[in-house]
Amino acid sequence: MQQRLIAGNWKMHKTVQEALAFIQEFAKLAPQGNQVEIAVAPPFLALHAVGQSLGDGDYPFKLAAQDLFWEEEGAFTGEISAPMLKHLGCHYVIIGHSERRRLFGETDEEANKKVHAAIRHGLSPILCVGESLQERQAGRTSAIVREQALRGLQGVSSEAIQKVTLAYEPVWAIGTGHAASVVQAEEVHTLLRTTFQEQWGQAGQEIRILYGGSVTPENAGELFRSAHINGALVGKACLNPQAFAKIIHLASPIPQ
Ligand code: PGA
């Protein structure tokens, strides 16, 4: 089985001091070894300090950013570029999160430009897709997630696609305490897998597909029993070091 990725999206939480305290505490609890790949995505302001503490502590956690802008530099007040993130030691960057789409009007075309900028500068994009409750109730889930994934990844070569991770995050499950059931998640993960294979052949078969939306230590065990779920993008529960460490333990493959 592919190595799972568990990424913690801190969203707009934690000062630099709180971020450093979290890393110290979490490092004591997180599973050792490389059975599961672990990434943390603090706010931009804490990336430098967290990146340094990961290096100093020799911790096996990867640094992720929550967003980027597609231009390299210039008069773009308030924006952060891919080379800036790369320079800080970021490995991953989350792109097209539903909060960016819903609250800041981000489109698939913009997400696509961000994906290309990330790849150009050696960052691995985690592209988020997911339907709203209304879309699900109207029977449009498959069409929406397929469209978001294909538009967001348009023009990515089969070589570059190997750097991409996809996160299926139903909007109705994010921050609500109501995660998708394993059956609901598997249905979409299988659809995305087929879509990727059609589009990128063998390389498409290897894209990791994470689930996100109210993942907790209580439901993670069940979600990770599914071989179709290649990891998780965790919001609220990743802010607590004990809960985040527990989720990672649950994602670890059981020794045969
Ligand atoms: P949640 O957030 O775990 O708090 O639902 C997930 C996400 O937004 O990535």
CSV table of C-alpha atoms and ligand atoms in Angstrom, one decimal:
chain,number,residue,atom,x,y,z
A,1,MET,CA,0.0,0.0,0.0
A,2,GLN,CA,1.1,3.6,-0.7
A,3,GLN,CA,2.5,5.5,2.2
A,4,ARG,CA,-0.4,7.6,3.6
A,5,LEU,CA,-0.1,11.3,4.1
A,6,ILE,CA,-1.7,13.0,7.1
A,7,ALA,CA,-1.6,16.8,6.7
A,8,GLY,CA,-2.7,19.2,9.4
A,9,ASN,CA,-4.3,22.5,8.1
A,10,TRP,CA,-4.0,24.9,10.9
A,11,LYS,CA,-6.1,27.6,9.0
A,12,MET,CA,-6.0,31.0,10.8
A,13,HIS,CA,-4.9,29.6,14.2
A,14,LYS,CA,-1.8,30.0,16.4
A,15,THR,CA,0.7,32.7,16.9
A,16,VAL,CA,4.3,32.0,16.2
A,17,GLN,CA,4.9,31.2,19.9
A,18,GLU,CA,1.9,28.9,20.0
A,19,ALA,CA,3.0,27.2,16.9
A,20,LEU,CA,6.4,26.4,18.3
A,21,ALA,CA,4.9,25.1,21.6
A,22,PHE,CA,2.6,22.9,19.5
A,23,ILE,CA,5.6,21.4,17.5
A,24,GLN,CA,7.5,20.6,20.7
A,25,GLU,CA,4.5,18.9,22.3
A,26,PHE,CA,3.5,17.1,19.1
A,27,ALA,CA,7.0,15.8,18.5
A,28,LYS,CA,6.8,13.8,21.8
A,29,LEU,CA,3.6,12.2,20.8
A,30,ALA,CA,3.9,11.6,17.0
A,31,PRO,CA,4.7,8.0,15.9
A,32,GLN,CA,8.4,7.6,15.0
A,33,GLY,CA,9.5,6.0,11.7
A,34,ASN,CA,8.2,6.7,8.3
A,35,GLN,CA,5.1,4.5,8.1
A,36,VAL,CA,3.0,7.6,7.6
A,37,GLU,CA,4.1,10.9,6.0
A,38,ILE,CA,3.2,13.9,8.2
A,39,ALA,CA,2.8,17.5,7.2
A,40,VAL,CA,1.9,20.6,9.1
A,41,ALA,CA,0.5,23.7,7.4
A,42,PRO,CA,0.8,26.7,9.8
A,43,PRO,CA,-0.3,30.2,8.8
A,44,PHE,CA,2.3,32.0,6.6
A,45,LEU,CA,3.6,34.0,9.6
A,46,ALA,CA,4.7,30.9,11.5
A,47,LEU,CA,6.2,29.0,8.5
A,48,HIS,CA,9.7,30.3,9.1
A,49,ALA,CA,9.8,29.6,12.8
A,50,VAL,CA,8.2,26.2,12.4
A,51,GLY,CA,10.4,25.3,9.5
A,52,GLN,CA,13.5,26.1,11.6
A,53,SER,CA,12.2,24.1,14.6
A,54,LEU,CA,11.6,21.1,12.4
A,55,GLY,CA,15.2,21.3,11.1
A,56,ASP,CA,16.7,21.9,14.5
A,57,GLY,CA,14.7,19.1,16.1
A,58,ASP,CA,15.4,16.8,13.2
A,59,TYR,CA,11.6,16.0,13.2
A,60,PRO,CA,10.3,14.0,10.3
A,61,PHE,CA,7.4,16.4,9.6
A,62,LYS,CA,7.1,18.2,6.3
A,63,LEU,CA,6.2,21.9,6.1
A,64,ALA,CA,3.2,22.9,4.1
A,65,ALA,CA,1.7,26.3,3.2
A,66,GLN,CA,-2.0,27.0,3.1
A,67,ASP,CA,-2.0,28.9,-0.2
A,68,LEU,CA,0.2,30.8,-2.7
A,69,PHE,CA,0.0,33.3,-5.5
A,70,TRP,CA,1.0,32.2,-9.0
A,71,GLU,CA,3.3,35.1,-9.9
A,72,GLU,CA,6.9,34.9,-8.8
A,73,GLU,CA,7.3,38.5,-7.5
A,74,GLY,CA,6.0,41.9,-8.1
A,75,ALA,CA,3.3,44.4,-7.1
A,76,PHE,CA,0.8,42.0,-5.6
A,77,THR,CA,0.1,43.4,-2.1
A,78,GLY,CA,-0.5,40.8,0.5
A,79,GLU,CA,0.5,37.8,-1.6
A,80,ILE,CA,3.1,35.1,-1.2
A,81,SER,CA,4.9,33.4,-4.1
A,82,ALA,CA,6.0,29.8,-4.7
A,83,PRO,CA,9.8,30.7,-4.6
A,84,MET,CA,9.3,32.4,-1.2
A,85,LEU,CA,7.7,29.2,0.2
A,86,LYS,CA,10.3,27.0,-1.4
A,87,HIS,CA,13.0,29.1,0.2
A,88,LEU,CA,11.5,28.6,3.6
A,89,GLY,CA,11.7,24.8,3.2
A,90,CYS,CA,8.0,24.2,2.3
A,91,HIS,CA,7.4,20.8,0.7
A,92,TYR,CA,3.6,21.0,0.2
A,93,VAL,CA,1.1,23.7,-0.6
A,94,ILE,CA,-2.6,23.4,-0.2
A,95,ILE,CA,-4.5,24.9,-3.2
A,96,GLY,CA,-8.2,25.5,-3.8
A,97,HIS,CA,-9.4,24.8,-0.3
A,98,SER,CA,-13.2,25.3,-0.1
A,99,GLU,CA,-12.7,28.2,2.3
A,100,ARG,CA,-10.6,30.0,-0.4
A,101,ARG,CA,-13.3,29.2,-3.0
A,102,ARG,CA,-16.3,30.1,-0.9
A,103,LEU,CA,-15.0,33.1,1.1
A,104,PHE,CA,-12.5,34.5,-1.3
A,105,GLY,CA,-14.1,33.6,-4.6
A,106,GLU,CA,-11.3,31.5,-5.9
A,107,THR,CA,-12.0,29.7,-9.2
A,108,ASP,CA,-10.8,26.5,-10.8
A,109,GLU,CA,-8.8,28.6,-13.2
A,110,GLU,CA,-7.0,30.3,-10.4
A,111,ALA,CA,-6.4,27.0,-8.6
A,112,ASN,CA,-4.9,25.7,-11.9
A,113,LYS,CA,-2.5,28.6,-12.1
A,114,LYS,CA,-1.4,28.0,-8.5
A,115,VAL,CA,-0.9,24.3,-9.2
A,116,HIS,CA,1.4,25.1,-12.1
A,117,ALA,CA,3.3,27.7,-10.1
A,118,ALA,CA,3.8,25.2,-7.3
A,119,ILE,CA,5.1,22.5,-9.7
A,120,ARG,CA,7.4,25.0,-11.5
A,121,HIS,CA,9.1,25.8,-8.2
A,122,GLY,CA,9.4,22.3,-6.8
A,123,LEU,CA,6.5,22.4,-4.4
A,124,SER,CA,4.0,19.6,-4.2
A,125,PRO,CA,0.4,20.8,-4.5
A,126,ILE,CA,-2.4,19.4,-2.5
A,127,LEU,CA,-5.5,20.3,-4.6
A,128,CYS,CA,-8.8,20.3,-2.7
A,129,VAL,CA,-12.1,19.5,-4.3
A,130,GLY,CA,-15.6,18.9,-2.9
A,131,GLU,CA,-19.2,19.5,-3.4
A,132,SER,CA,-21.6,21.6,-1.3
A,133,LEU,CA,-24.6,20.1,0.4
A,134,GLN,CA,-26.9,21.6,-2.2
A,135,GLU,CA,-24.9,20.0,-5.0
A,136,ARG,CA,-24.9,16.7,-3.3
A,137,GLN,CA,-28.7,16.8,-2.8
A,138,ALA,CA,-29.1,17.7,-6.4
A,139,GLY,CA,-27.2,14.6,-7.4
A,140,ARG,CA,-24.3,16.6,-8.8
A,141,THR,CA,-21.4,15.3,-6.6
A,142,SER,CA,-19.6,13.3,-9.3
A,143,ALA,CA,-19.9,16.1,-11.9
A,144,ILE,CA,-18.6,18.7,-9.5
A,145,VAL,CA,-15.6,16.9,-8.1
A,146,ARG,CA,-14.6,15.6,-11.5
A,147,GLU,CA,-14.8,19.1,-13.0
A,148,GLN,CA,-12.9,20.7,-10.1
A,149,ALA,CA,-10.2,18.1,-10.3
A,150,LEU,CA,-9.8,18.2,-14.1
A,151,ARG,CA,-9.9,22.0,-14.3
A,152,GLY,CA,-7.6,22.4,-11.4
A,153,LEU,CA,-5.0,20.0,-12.9
A,154,GLN,CA,-5.5,21.0,-16.5
A,155,GLY,CA,-2.2,20.9,-18.5
A,156,VAL,CA,-0.2,19.0,-15.8
A,157,SER,CA,2.0,16.5,-17.6
A,158,SER,CA,2.1,12.8,-16.5
A,159,GLU,CA,5.6,13.4,-15.1
A,160,ALA,CA,4.5,16.4,-13.0
A,161,ILE,CA,1.3,14.7,-11.9
A,162,GLN,CA,3.4,12.5,-9.7
A,163,LYS,CA,4.0,15.5,-7.4
A,164,VAL,CA,0.3,16.2,-7.0
A,165,THR,CA,-1.9,15.0,-4.1
A,166,LEU,CA,-5.7,15.4,-4.2
A,167,ALA,CA,-7.9,16.0,-1.2
A,168,TYR,CA,-11.6,15.2,-1.4
A,169,GLU,CA,-13.2,17.5,1.1
A,170,PRO,CA,-17.0,17.7,0.9
A,171,VAL,CA,-17.9,21.2,1.9
A,172,TRP,CA,-20.8,20.0,4.1
A,173,ALA,CA,-18.3,17.9,6.2
A,174,ILE,CA,-15.7,20.6,6.8
A,175,GLY,CA,-15.9,22.0,10.3
A,176,THR,CA,-19.3,20.6,11.0
A,177,GLY,CA,-18.5,17.5,13.0
A,178,HIS,CA,-20.2,15.3,10.4
A,179,ALA,CA,-17.6,13.5,8.4
A,180,ALA,CA,-18.6,11.6,5.2
A,181,SER,CA,-19.2,8.0,5.7
A,182,VAL,CA,-16.6,5.5,4.4
A,183,VAL,CA,-19.1,4.5,1.7
A,184,GLN,CA,-19.6,8.2,0.6
A,185,ALA,CA,-15.8,8.9,0.6
A,186,GLU,CA,-15.0,5.7,-1.2
A,187,GLU,CA,-17.5,6.4,-3.9
A,188,VAL,CA,-15.9,9.7,-4.7
A,189,HIS,CA,-12.3,8.4,-4.3
A,190,THR,CA,-13.0,5.6,-6.8
A,191,LEU,CA,-14.5,8.1,-9.3
A,192,LEU,CA,-11.5,10.3,-9.0
A,193,ARG,CA,-9.1,7.4,-9.4
A,194,THR,CA,-10.8,6.3,-12.6
A,195,THR,CA,-10.8,9.9,-13.9
A,196,PHE,CA,-7.0,10.2,-13.1
A,197,GLN,CA,-6.3,6.9,-14.8
A,198,GLU,CA,-8.2,7.9,-17.9
A,199,GLN,CA,-6.3,11.2,-18.0
A,200,TRP,CA,-2.8,10.2,-16.9
A,201,GLY,CA,-2.6,6.5,-17.3
A,202,GLN,CA,-0.3,4.7,-14.9
A,203,ALA,CA,0.9,8.0,-13.3
A,204,GLY,CA,-2.8,8.8,-12.6
A,205,GLN,CA,-3.1,5.5,-10.7
A,206,GLU,CA,-0.5,6.6,-8.2
A,207,ILE,CA,-1.9,10.0,-7.2
A,208,ARG,CA,-2.7,10.0,-3.5
A,209,ILE,CA,-6.3,10.9,-2.7
A,210,LEU,CA,-6.8,12.2,0.8
A,211,TYR,CA,-10.1,12.6,2.6
A,212,GLY,CA,-10.8,15.8,4.6
A,213,GLY,CA,-13.8,17.0,6.6
A,214,SER,CA,-14.3,16.5,10.3
A,215,VAL,CA,-11.6,13.8,10.6
A,216,THR,CA,-11.2,13.0,14.3
A,217,PRO,CA,-9.5,10.3,16.4
A,218,GLU,CA,-13.0,8.8,16.8
A,219,ASN,CA,-13.7,8.3,13.1
A,220,ALA,CA,-10.2,8.0,11.6
A,221,GLY,CA,-9.8,4.3,12.4
A,222,GLU,CA,-12.9,3.5,10.3
A,223,LEU,CA,-11.9,5.8,7.4
A,224,PHE,CA,-8.4,4.3,7.2
A,225,ARG,CA,-9.7,0.8,7.0
A,226,SER,CA,-10.5,1.7,3.4
A,227,ALA,CA,-7.6,1.1,1.0
A,228,HIS,CA,-9.0,3.9,-1.2
A,229,ILE,CA,-8.3,6.6,1.4
A,230,ASN,CA,-4.6,7.4,1.1
A,231,GLY,CA,-4.5,9.8,4.0
A,232,ALA,CA,-6.3,12.8,5.4
A,233,LEU,CA,-6.3,16.6,5.5
A,234,VAL,CA,-7.2,17.4,9.0
A,235,GLY,CA,-8.5,20.8,10.2
A,236,LYS,CA,-9.9,21.3,13.7
A,237,ALA,CA,-8.5,18.0,15.2
A,238,CYS,CA,-4.9,18.9,14.1
A,239,LEU,CA,-4.8,21.9,16.5
A,240,ASN,CA,-4.6,19.5,19.4
A,241,PRO,CA,-1.3,17.6,19.5
A,242,GLN,CA,-2.9,14.5,21.2
A,243,ALA,CA,-5.7,14.3,18.7
A,244,PHE,CA,-3.4,14.8,15.7
A,245,ALA,CA,-1.0,12.2,16.9
A,246,LYS,CA,-3.8,9.7,17.5
A,247,ILE,CA,-5.1,10.2,13.9
A,248,ILE,CA,-1.6,9.5,12.6
A,249,HIS,CA,-1.3,6.3,14.7
A,250,LEU,CA,-4.6,5.2,13.2
A,251,ALA,CA,-3.4,5.8,9.7
A,252,SER,CA,-0.3,3.6,10.2
A,253,PRO,CA,-0.5,0.3,8.4
A,254,ILE,CA,-1.0,-2.7,10.7
A,255,PRO,CA,2.2,-4.8,10.6
A,256,GLN,CA,1.5,-8.1,8.7
B,1,PGA,P1,-12.0,20.1,9.6
B,1,PGA,O1,-11.3,20.8,8.4
B,1,PGA,O2,-11.2,18.8,9.9
B,1,PGA,O3,-12.0,21.1,10.7
B,1,PGA,O4,-13.4,19.7,9.1
B,1,PGA,C1,-10.8,20.1,7.3
B,1,PGA,C2,-10.2,21.1,6.2
B,1,PGA,O5,-10.8,22.1,6.1
B,1,PGA,O6,-9.2,20.8,5.6
